[in-house]
């Protein structure tokens, strides 16, 4: 398969506009500016592109919810708050191919009628934020941004908004709160951002990788996009593989590539030729899978059928020496650290599961701890204000259902069975 | 007191947004960049510029974990990742090694104010784990030797 999303990143000076243009960049923008906005929306709808940030919502459908009223101010926000542990795909595009993202954003803004767009980038990506600022300046100089872009009558400004250490800002309503200058805590939905989002105006929020798919869809067309992957989630996908593999890294493959192929062919198999124990297929919220599930195609629906998630496509591989109580503790610690504090089940519940897992892991477990964890999961799941608590519980439940005996062993023998 | 340079940068940020309040994150960040941490006085000044109540600015400083409110950090803020992908490849071991090298515990600053050591949960560099960030720079595929070299190279 031709690379689309990662085709530039290995070129020297891949971040510069001249390199990007020489490789055919900004051609799609020229084409899109001649198209009617509703035709762009329809094209993206027909392509079947689904959001690459985790939820997998159809991108074109999301855009079509934006009211057509030309007197209304509208916004596009690019979600570049990549923070799900295991995930490192968007950073590659931001750092090494920022113009691909900008081109996708300009086309999307034209499609939905936005005159202002923000890139919400996590605070730690200081280098990426600088790269984006430079790329934006270059795009203005070439007339791809600003007033009357390439004489089309369409005008757009793009700004970089830097987060500062809050995972929850990747949730779209928390992201909006944060740009508005508040603590990043999720808002109640409805109203959905498409009707009342940033500054109470209609707003589209898309992940970096989603927006980076847009130029190619415009240039190569719907049929081409749909020729890759399963019918219901087509297109290219970046898989980020980390953990116990020989060749960790980013692999751009068709959506629906089997997990086994990703781990054993692309990522070179298990490090030191050990045995595989478990794989988290889509960032830490996604329940882990084991050997028996390795032939699962990596797409939204196939993983949902296995009671897991594609999430961000971040594949974390663990070999036979890995202690699942420890892994669960690390994941739980993360979610409790990142709980925004707005609702009690998540704020208190995650803190509690983390403490129980910590003592189990450190050999201080008490009789009944495993049962306590199960009851905490029941009391958190479905009762939190936003999906953060659910994600945390799903991860923990995934580990406990696959490796219950390890948890029991820790509780009973006050030590680890594996390491 | 905010320097003229910081005030100017805040002015620049104001242009990005329809409401001044939106510039608060940028304002806090540029103020912090000068000394590595934020003081109550600086936050009150920012509140004045943006027309916000000081308590609202403080709430921002408390919510976002990268603001160091009244918490001075050393010239080199070493943040080592301990989340899953880094942990699978030995982050804990490297953290203890670094504590030994710097002769401080995680969360502390060396006596000469040269280093502050913190742990963080995933910096989006999991494919090149284990990793750490020193000020704005990422260092990846860490080993004991590599860490020693990086720390030696710090001013
Ligand atoms: S787990 Fe360490 S950078 Fe992601």
Coordinates of C-alpha atoms and ligand atoms in Angstrom, one line a residue:
Chain A
X1 CA 0.0 0.0 0.0
X2 CA 1.2 3.5 -0.8
X3 CA 1.7 5.5 2.3
X4 CA -0.6 8.5 2.6
X5 CA -0.3 9.8 6.1
X6 CA 3.3 8.9 6.7
X7 CA 4.6 9.4 3.1
X8 CA 6.6 12.5 3.9
X9 CA 8.0 12.0 7.3
X10 CA 11.3 10.4 6.3
X11 CA 12.1 13.1 3.7
X12 CA 14.8 15.6 4.7
X13 CA 13.2 18.9 5.8
X14 CA 9.8 17.2 5.6
X15 CA 8.3 20.0 7.8
X16 CA 9.0 22.8 5.3
X17 CA 6.3 24.0 2.9
X18 CA 8.6 23.7 -0.1
X19 CA 9.2 20.0 0.6
X20 CA 5.5 19.5 1.0
X21 CA 4.5 21.3 -2.2
X22 CA 7.2 19.5 -4.2
X23 CA 5.6 16.2 -3.1
X24 CA 2.2 17.4 -4.4
X25 CA 1.0 19.1 -1.3
X26 CA -1.7 21.8 -1.3
X27 CA -3.0 20.5 -4.7
X28 CA -6.1 19.1 -2.9
X29 CA -6.7 22.5 -1.4
X30 CA -6.8 24.1 -4.8
X31 CA -9.3 21.4 -6.0
X32 CA -11.4 21.8 -2.8
X33 CA -11.6 25.5 -3.1
X34 CA -13.3 25.1 -6.5
X35 CA -15.8 22.7 -4.9
X36 CA -19.0 23.7 -3.2
X37 CA -18.7 23.2 0.6
X38 CA -21.6 20.8 0.6
X39 CA -19.9 18.6 -2.0
X40 CA -16.8 18.3 0.1
X41 CA -19.0 17.3 3.1
X42 CA -20.8 14.7 0.9
X43 CA -17.5 13.4 -0.5
X44 CA -16.1 12.8 3.0
X45 CA -19.4 11.3 4.0
X46 CA -19.3 8.9 1.1
X47 CA -15.7 8.0 1.8
X48 CA -16.8 6.4 5.1
X49 CA -13.9 8.2 7.0
X50 CA -14.4 7.6 10.7
X51 CA -12.7 9.7 13.4
X52 CA -9.2 8.5 14.2
X53 CA -9.2 9.9 17.8
X54 CA -10.9 6.9 19.4
X55 CA -14.6 7.1 19.1
X56 CA -14.8 6.3 15.4
X57 CA -17.7 8.6 14.6
X58 CA -18.2 9.2 10.8
X59 CA -16.4 12.5 10.1
X60 CA -18.6 13.6 7.2
X61 CA -21.7 13.0 9.2
X62 CA -20.3 15.1 12.0
X63 CA -19.6 17.9 9.6
X64 CA -23.1 17.7 8.2
X65 CA -24.6 18.6 11.6
X66 CA -23.1 22.1 11.3
X67 CA -25.9 24.6 10.5
X68 CA -25.8 26.0 7.0
X69 CA -26.7 29.6 8.1
X70 CA -23.8 31.7 6.6
X71 CA -24.3 34.5 9.2
X72 CA -23.4 32.2 12.1
X73 CA -19.8 32.1 13.2
X74 CA -18.3 28.5 13.1
X75 CA -15.2 26.9 14.4
X76 CA -13.0 24.0 13.6
X77 CA -10.8 22.6 16.4
X78 CA -8.1 20.1 15.7
X79 CA -7.7 17.7 18.7
X80 CA -3.9 17.3 19.0
X81 CA -4.0 16.6 22.7
X82 CA -2.6 13.1 22.2
X83 CA -2.4 11.7 25.7
X84 CA -3.7 8.2 25.8
X85 CA -0.7 6.1 27.0
X86 CA 0.7 4.0 24.2
X87 CA -0.3 6.6 21.6
X88 CA 2.3 8.5 19.6
X89 CA 0.9 8.8 16.1
X90 CA -0.3 12.4 15.9
X91 CA 3.1 13.7 17.1
X92 CA 4.8 12.3 14.0
X93 CA 2.4 14.2 11.7
X94 CA 2.7 17.4 13.8
X95 CA 6.5 17.4 14.1
X96 CA 7.4 16.1 10.7
X97 CA 4.5 16.9 8.3
X98 CA 2.6 19.8 9.8
X99 CA 1.4 21.0 6.4
X100 CA -0.5 17.8 5.8
X101 CA -2.5 18.6 8.9
X102 CA -2.9 22.3 7.9
X103 CA -4.1 21.4 4.4
X104 CA -6.7 19.0 5.9
X105 CA -7.8 21.7 8.3
X106 CA -8.2 24.4 5.6
X107 CA -10.3 22.1 3.4
X108 CA -12.4 21.1 6.4
X109 CA -12.9 24.7 7.5
X110 CA -14.0 25.5 3.9
X111 CA -16.4 22.6 4.0
X112 CA -18.1 23.6 7.2
X113 CA -17.8 27.4 6.7
X114 CA -15.4 28.1 9.6
X115 CA -13.4 31.3 9.5
X116 CA -11.3 30.4 12.5
X117 CA -9.7 27.2 13.6
X118 CA -7.7 26.2 16.6
X119 CA -5.2 23.4 17.0
X120 CA -5.4 22.2 20.6
X121 CA -2.0 20.7 21.3
X122 CA -0.9 19.1 24.5
X123 CA 1.6 21.2 26.5
X124 CA 4.4 18.7 26.5
X125 CA 4.6 18.9 22.7
X126 CA 6.6 22.2 22.8
X127 CA 8.6 21.3 19.8
X128 CA 5.4 20.4 17.8
X129 CA 3.7 23.7 18.8
X130 CA 6.7 25.6 17.5
X131 CA 6.7 23.5 14.3
X132 CA 3.0 24.3 13.8
X133 CA 3.5 28.0 14.4
X134 CA 6.3 28.0 11.8
X135 CA 4.2 26.0 9.3
X136 CA 1.2 28.4 9.8
X137 CA 3.5 31.4 9.0
X138 CA 4.7 29.7 5.9
X139 CA 1.1 28.9 4.8
X140 CA 0.1 32.6 5.3
X141 CA 3.1 33.7 3.1
X142 CA 2.0 31.4 0.3
X143 CA -1.6 32.6 0.5
X144 CA -3.1 29.3 1.8
X145 CA -4.3 31.0 4.9
X146 CA -5.6 34.5 5.7
X147 CA -8.0 36.6 3.6
X148 CA -9.4 35.4 0.3
X149 CA -7.4 32.2 0.1
X150 CA -6.0 31.8 -3.5
X151 CA -8.7 34.2 -4.7
X152 CA -11.5 31.9 -3.8
X153 CA -13.3 34.3 -1.5
X154 CA -12.8 31.9 1.4
X155 CA -10.8 33.3 4.4
X156 CA -9.4 31.4 7.4
X157 CA -7.1 31.9 10.4
X158 CA -5.5 29.1 12.3
X159 CA -4.2 29.4 15.8
X160 CA -2.3 27.1 18.1
X161 CA -3.7 26.7 21.6
X162 CA -1.4 25.0 24.0
X163 CA -2.8 22.7 26.7
X164 CA -0.7 22.3 29.9
X165 CA -1.0 18.9 31.3
X166 CA -4.6 17.5 31.5
X167 CA -5.4 14.3 29.6
X168 CA -9.1 15.0 29.9
X169 CA -8.8 17.9 27.5
X170 CA -8.8 15.3 24.7
X171 CA -12.5 14.9 25.5
X172 CA -14.1 17.4 23.1
X173 CA -16.2 19.4 25.5
X174 CA -13.3 19.7 28.0
X175 CA -11.1 20.8 25.1
X176 CA -13.6 23.6 24.4
X177 CA -13.7 24.7 28.1
X178 CA -9.9 24.8 28.0
X179 CA -9.7 27.0 24.9
X180 CA -12.3 29.3 26.5
X181 CA -10.0 29.8 29.5
X182 CA -11.6 27.4 32.0
X183 CA -10.4 24.3 33.8
X184 CA -10.8 21.4 31.3
X185 CA -13.8 19.7 32.7
X186 CA -16.3 18.1 30.4
X187 CA -19.7 19.7 29.7
X188 CA -23.0 18.1 29.7
X189 CA -24.2 17.0 26.3
X190 CA -26.6 18.0 24.6
X191 CA -26.1 20.5 23.3
X192 CA -23.5 18.9 21.1
X193 CA -20.6 21.0 19.9
X194 CA -22.0 20.9 16.3
X195 CA -24.7 23.2 17.6
X196 CA -23.2 25.0 20.5
X197 CA -19.5 24.4 20.9
X198 CA -16.6 26.8 21.2
X199 CA -17.9 30.2 22.4
X200 CA -21.4 28.7 22.0
X201 CA -21.0 28.5 18.3
X202 CA -21.2 25.5 16.0
X203 CA -18.0 23.6 16.2
X204 CA -16.4 20.6 14.6
X205 CA -13.6 18.8 16.6
X206 CA -11.5 16.3 14.7
X207 CA -8.3 14.4 15.6
X208 CA -5.0 15.1 13.8
X209 CA -5.0 11.8 11.9
X210 CA -8.6 12.3 10.8
X211 CA -7.9 15.7 9.3
X212 CA -4.7 14.3 7.7
X213 CA -6.9 11.9 5.7
X214 CA -8.9 14.6 4.1
X215 CA -6.5 15.9 1.4
X216 CA -6.1 12.4 0.0
X217 CA -9.8 11.8 -0.1
X218 CA -10.3 15.0 -2.1
X219 CA -7.5 14.3 -4.4
X220 CA -7.9 10.5 -5.0
X221 CA -11.6 10.1 -4.5
X222 CA -14.1 8.1 -2.6
X223 CA -13.5 4.8 -4.4
X224 CA -9.8 4.8 -3.7
X225 CA -10.4 5.4 0.0
X226 CA -13.0 2.7 0.2
X227 CA -10.7 0.2 -1.5
X228 CA -8.7 -0.1 1.7
X229 CA -10.0 -1.9 4.7
X230 CA -13.5 -3.1 5.7
X231 CA -16.6 -1.5 4.2
X232 CA -17.7 0.1 7.4
X233 CA -14.3 1.5 8.4
X234 CA -12.2 2.1 5.3
X235 CA -9.0 3.9 4.7
X236 CA -5.4 4.0 5.9
X237 CA -4.7 3.8 9.6
X238 CA -1.5 4.5 11.6
X239 CA -0.8 1.8 14.2
X240 CA 1.7 2.8 16.9
X241 CA 3.3 -0.3 18.3
X242 CA 5.2 -0.2 21.6
X243 CA 6.3 -2.5 24.4
X244 CA 7.9 -5.9 24.0
X245 CA 8.4 -6.0 20.3
X246 CA 11.6 -6.1 18.2
X247 CA 10.7 -3.1 16.1
X248 CA 8.4 -0.7 17.9
X249 CA 7.2 2.3 15.8
X250 CA 4.5 3.6 13.5
X251 CA 3.1 1.5 10.8
X252 CA 0.6 2.9 8.2
X253 CA -1.6 0.0 7.1
X254 CA -5.1 -0.5 5.8
X255 CA -7.7 -0.4 8.4
X256 CA -8.6 -4.0 9.3
X257 CA -5.1 -5.4 9.2
X258 CA -5.0 -8.4 11.5
X259 CA -3.4 -7.8 14.9
X260 CA -1.1 -10.8 14.3
X261 CA 0.3 -9.3 11.2
X262 CA 1.0 -6.0 12.9
X263 CA 2.8 -7.6 15.8
X264 CA 4.7 -10.4 14.1
X265 CA 5.3 -9.0 10.6
X266 CA 5.5 -5.3 10.9
X267 CA 6.8 -5.0 14.4
X268 CA 9.1 -8.0 14.0
X269 CA 7.6 -10.2 16.7
X270 CA 8.3 -10.4 20.4
X271 CA 11.5 -9.1 21.8
X272 CA 14.1 -11.7 22.8
X273 CA 11.8 -14.3 21.2
X274 CA 9.8 -14.6 24.3
X275 CA 6.2 -15.6 24.3
X276 CA 3.4 -13.2 23.9
X277 CA 1.1 -12.8 26.9
X278 CA -1.3 -10.0 26.0
X279 CA -1.8 -7.0 23.7
X280 CA -3.7 -3.8 24.3
X281 CA -5.0 -2.9 20.9
X282 CA -5.9 0.8 21.2
X283 CA -4.3 2.7 24.0
X284 CA -4.8 1.9 27.7
X285 CA -8.6 2.3 27.8
X286 CA -8.9 -0.6 25.4
X287 CA -9.4 -3.9 27.2
X288 CA -6.4 -6.3 26.5
X289 CA -6.6 -9.2 24.2
X290 CA -4.6 -12.5 24.3
X291 CA -3.1 -15.0 21.8
X292 CA -6.5 -16.4 20.9
X293 CA -7.7 -13.0 19.6
X294 CA -4.6 -12.2 17.5
X295 CA -6.4 -12.8 14.2
X296 CA -8.9 -10.0 14.9
X297 CA -8.9 -7.4 12.1
X298 CA -7.9 -4.0 13.6
X299 CA -10.9 -1.9 12.9
X300 CA -13.7 -0.3 15.0
X301 CA -16.3 -3.0 14.6
X302 CA -14.2 -6.1 14.7
X303 CA -12.6 -5.0 18.0
X304 CA -15.9 -4.0 19.5
X305 CA -17.1 -7.5 18.7
X306 CA -14.2 -8.8 20.8
X307 CA -15.3 -6.4 23.6
X308 CA -12.3 -4.2 23.1
X309 CA -11.7 -1.0 21.1
X310 CA -9.6 0.3 18.2
X311 CA -9.3 3.5 20.2
X312 CA -6.3 5.4 18.8
X313 CA -4.7 2.3 17.3
X314 CA -2.0 2.2 19.8
X315 CA -0.8 -1.4 20.1
X316 CA 1.0 -2.2 23.4
X317 CA 2.6 -5.6 23.4
X318 CA 3.4 -7.5 26.6
X319 CA 5.5 -10.7 26.9
X320 CA 5.2 -13.6 29.3
X321 CA 7.3 -11.9 32.0
X322 CA 4.7 -9.1 32.4
X323 CA 2.7 -8.9 35.7
X324 CA -0.9 -8.0 34.9
X325 CA -1.5 -6.7 38.4
X326 CA 1.3 -4.2 37.9
X327 CA 0.1 -3.3 34.4
X328 CA -3.4 -2.7 35.9
X329 CA -1.9 -0.6 38.7
X330 CA 0.0 1.6 36.2
X331 CA -3.2 2.1 34.1
X332 CA -5.4 2.8 37.1
X333 CA -2.8 5.2 38.5
X334 CA -2.9 7.1 35.2
X335 CA -6.7 7.5 35.2
X336 CA -6.8 8.5 38.8
X337 CA -4.1 11.1 38.2
X338 CA -6.0 12.4 35.2
X339 CA -9.5 12.4 36.7
X340 CA -10.7 16.0 36.3
X341 CA -12.5 15.8 39.7
X342 CA -15.9 16.7 38.4
X343 CA -17.8 13.6 39.4
X344 CA -17.4 11.4 42.5
X345 CA -17.4 7.9 41.1
X346 CA -14.4 8.7 38.9
X347 CA -12.5 11.0 41.3
X348 CA -12.9 8.8 44.4
X349 CA -13.4 5.4 42.7
X350 CA -10.2 5.6 40.6
X351 CA -8.2 6.7 43.6
X352 CA -9.6 3.7 45.5
X353 CA -8.9 1.1 42.7
X354 CA -5.4 2.5 42.4
X355 CA -4.7 2.1 46.1
X356 CA -6.0 -1.5 46.2
X357 CA -3.9 -2.4 43.1
X358 CA -0.9 -0.7 44.6
X359 CA -1.0 -2.8 47.7
X360 CA -1.7 -6.0 45.8
X361 CA 1.2 -5.3 43.6
X362 CA 3.5 -4.4 46.5
X363 CA 2.6 -7.6 48.3
X364 CA 0.4 -6.0 50.9
X365 CA -2.9 -7.2 49.6
X366 CA -5.7 -8.0 52.0
X367 CA -8.3 -10.8 51.8
X368 CA -11.2 -9.7 49.7
X369 CA -9.2 -7.1 47.7
X370 CA -10.0 -8.8 44.4
X371 CA -13.7 -8.8 45.2
X372 CA -13.4 -5.2 46.3
X373 CA -11.9 -4.3 42.9
X374 CA -14.8 -6.0 41.1
X375 CA -17.3 -4.2 43.1
X376 CA -15.6 -0.9 42.6
X377 CA -15.7 -1.5 38.8
X378 CA -19.5 -2.1 39.0
X379 CA -19.9 1.1 41.0
X380 CA -17.9 3.3 38.6
X381 CA -18.9 1.9 35.3
X382 CA -21.8 3.8 33.7
X383 CA -22.0 6.2 36.6
X384 CA -19.4 8.8 35.6
X385 CA -20.0 12.1 33.9
X386 CA -17.7 11.5 31.0
X387 CA -16.1 8.3 29.4
X388 CA -12.9 8.6 31.4
X389 CA -14.2 6.4 34.2
X390 CA -15.7 3.9 31.8
X391 CA -12.4 3.6 30.0
X392 CA -10.5 2.9 33.2
X393 CA -13.0 0.3 34.3
X394 CA -13.0 -1.5 30.9
X395 CA -9.2 -1.7 31.0
X396 CA -9.2 -3.1 34.5
X397 CA -12.0 -5.6 33.8
X398 CA -10.2 -6.7 30.7
X399 CA -7.1 -7.6 32.7
X400 CA -9.1 -9.2 35.5
X401 CA -11.2 -11.4 33.2
X402 CA -8.2 -12.6 31.3
X403 CA -5.8 -13.0 34.2
X404 CA -8.0 -13.5 37.3
X405 CA -5.6 -16.1 38.7
X406 CA -2.8 -13.5 38.9
X407 CA -4.8 -11.2 40.9
X408 CA -5.9 -14.0 43.3
X409 CA -2.3 -15.1 43.6
X410 CA -1.2 -11.6 44.6
X411 CA -3.9 -11.4 47.2
X412 CA -3.3 -14.8 48.7
X413 CA 0.4 -15.2 48.5
X414 CA 1.4 -11.5 48.7
X415 CA 3.7 -11.9 45.8
X416 CA 3.9 -12.1 42.1
X417 CA 3.4 -15.3 40.1
X418 CA 5.3 -14.2 37.0
X419 CA 8.1 -11.9 37.8
Chain B
X1 CA 6.5 41.0 38.5
X2 CA 5.9 40.2 34.9
X3 CA 8.6 41.4 32.6
X4 CA 7.9 43.6 29.6
X5 CA 8.7 40.7 27.3
X6 CA 6.1 38.5 29.0
X7 CA 3.5 41.3 28.9
X8 CA 4.1 41.8 25.2
X9 CA 3.7 38.1 24.6
X10 CA 0.4 38.1 26.4
X11 CA -0.7 41.1 24.3
X12 CA 0.1 38.9 21.2
X13 CA -2.0 36.0 22.6
X14 CA -5.0 38.2 23.1
X15 CA -5.2 38.6 19.4
X16 CA -5.9 34.9 18.9
X17 CA -9.2 34.8 20.7
X18 CA -12.5 36.6 20.8
X19 CA -12.4 36.8 24.6
X20 CA -9.4 37.8 26.7
X21 CA -10.0 35.0 29.2
X22 CA -9.0 32.5 26.5
X23 CA -5.4 33.8 26.7
X24 CA -5.0 32.8 30.3
X25 CA -3.2 29.5 29.5
X26 CA -0.7 31.2 27.2
X27 CA -0.2 34.0 29.8
X28 CA 0.6 31.5 32.6
X29 CA 2.9 29.6 30.3
X30 CA 5.0 32.5 29.1
X31 CA 5.2 33.8 32.7
X32 CA 6.4 30.4 33.8
X33 CA 8.9 30.2 31.0
X34 CA 11.0 33.0 32.5
X35 CA 11.7 31.5 35.9
X36 CA 10.4 27.9 35.7
X37 CA 7.5 28.6 38.1
X38 CA 4.7 31.0 38.9
X39 CA 4.1 33.2 41.9
X40 CA 0.8 34.4 43.4
X41 CA 1.8 37.9 42.5
X42 CA 2.3 37.0 38.8
X43 CA -1.0 35.3 38.7
X44 CA -2.7 38.4 40.2
X45 CA -1.1 40.5 37.5
X46 CA -2.3 38.2 34.8
X47 CA -5.8 38.4 36.2
X48 CA -5.5 42.2 36.0
X49 CA -4.5 42.2 32.4
X50 CA -7.2 39.7 31.3
X51 CA -9.9 41.2 33.5
X52 CA -10.4 38.0 35.4
X53 CA -10.8 37.4 39.1
X54 CA -7.5 36.3 40.6
X55 CA -9.0 33.2 42.1
X56 CA -10.0 32.1 38.6
X57 CA -6.4 32.4 37.4
X58 CA -5.2 30.4 40.4
X59 CA -7.7 27.7 39.6
X60 CA -6.2 27.3 36.2
X61 CA -2.7 27.1 37.7
X62 CA -3.9 24.4 40.0
X63 CA -5.8 22.3 37.5
X64 CA -3.2 21.9 34.7
X65 CA -0.3 19.8 36.0
X66 CA 2.5 21.6 34.0
X67 CA 2.1 24.9 35.8
X68 CA 4.5 25.0 38.7
X69 CA 2.7 27.2 41.2
X70 CA 4.9 28.5 44.0
X71 CA 7.0 25.4 43.3
X72 CA 10.5 26.4 42.1
X73 CA 12.1 23.9 39.8
X74 CA 15.8 23.6 38.9
X75 CA 17.4 24.9 35.8
X76 CA 16.9 21.5 34.2
X77 CA 13.5 19.9 34.8
X78 CA 14.0 16.2 34.1
X79 CA 10.7 14.5 33.6
X80 CA 10.9 10.8 33.1
X81 CA 8.0 8.7 31.9
X82 CA 6.8 5.8 34.0
X83 CA 3.7 4.8 32.1
X84 CA 3.1 1.5 30.5
X85 CA 5.3 1.4 27.4
X86 CA 8.2 3.0 29.2
X87 CA 7.7 0.8 32.3
X88 CA 7.6 -2.4 30.1
X89 CA 11.1 -1.4 29.0
X90 CA 12.6 -0.7 32.3
X91 CA 11.6 2.9 33.3
X92 CA 11.5 2.1 37.0
X93 CA 15.0 0.9 37.0
X94 CA 16.1 4.1 35.2
X95 CA 14.3 6.2 37.7
X96 CA 16.2 4.7 40.6
X97 CA 19.4 5.0 38.7
X98 CA 18.7 8.7 38.1
X99 CA 17.8 9.2 41.8
X100 CA 21.2 7.7 42.6
X101 CA 23.1 9.8 40.1
X102 CA 21.5 13.1 41.2
X103 CA 21.3 12.0 44.9
X104 CA 17.7 13.2 45.2
X105 CA 14.3 11.5 45.3
X106 CA 11.7 12.0 42.6
X107 CA 10.0 15.3 43.2
X108 CA 13.1 17.0 44.6
X109 CA 15.6 19.5 43.4
X110 CA 19.3 19.3 43.8
X111 CA 21.0 21.6 46.3
X112 CA 22.6 23.6 43.5
X113 CA 19.2 24.1 41.8
X114 CA 20.6 22.4 38.7
X115 CA 18.1 19.6 38.5
X116 CA 14.5 18.8 39.4
X117 CA 13.5 15.2 38.9
X118 CA 9.8 14.4 38.2
X119 CA 8.0 11.4 36.9
X120 CA 5.2 11.8 34.3
X121 CA 2.6 9.5 32.8
X122 CA 3.2 9.1 29.0
X123 CA 4.7 11.9 26.9
X124 CA 3.5 10.4 23.6
X125 CA 6.8 8.8 22.7
X126 CA 6.0 5.2 23.5
X127 CA 7.5 3.8 20.4
X128 CA 10.9 5.0 21.5
X129 CA 10.5 4.0 25.1
X130 CA 11.9 4.5 27.7
X131 CA 12.1 8.2 27.4
X132 CA 12.3 11.5 29.3
X133 CA 12.0 15.2 28.7
X134 CA 14.6 17.7 29.9
X135 CA 13.0 21.1 29.7
X136 CA 11.5 21.1 26.2
X137 CA 13.7 18.4 24.7
X138 CA 12.7 14.8 24.3
X139 CA 15.3 12.0 24.9
X140 CA 14.3 8.6 23.7
X141 CA 15.5 5.0 23.8
X142 CA 17.2 5.7 27.1
X143 CA 19.8 3.5 28.7
X144 CA 21.8 4.1 31.9
X145 CA 24.8 5.3 29.8
X146 CA 22.7 7.6 27.7
X147 CA 21.1 9.2 30.8
X148 CA 24.5 9.8 32.3
X149 CA 25.7 11.6 29.1
X150 CA 22.5 13.7 28.9
X151 CA 22.8 14.9 32.5
X152 CA 26.5 15.7 32.0
X153 CA 25.6 17.8 29.0
X154 CA 23.2 19.9 31.0
X155 CA 24.2 23.5 32.0
Ligands
LIG1 S1 4.5 5.4 28.0 FE1 6.3 6.6 28.1 S2 6.0 7.9 26.5 FE2 4.2 6.8 26.4

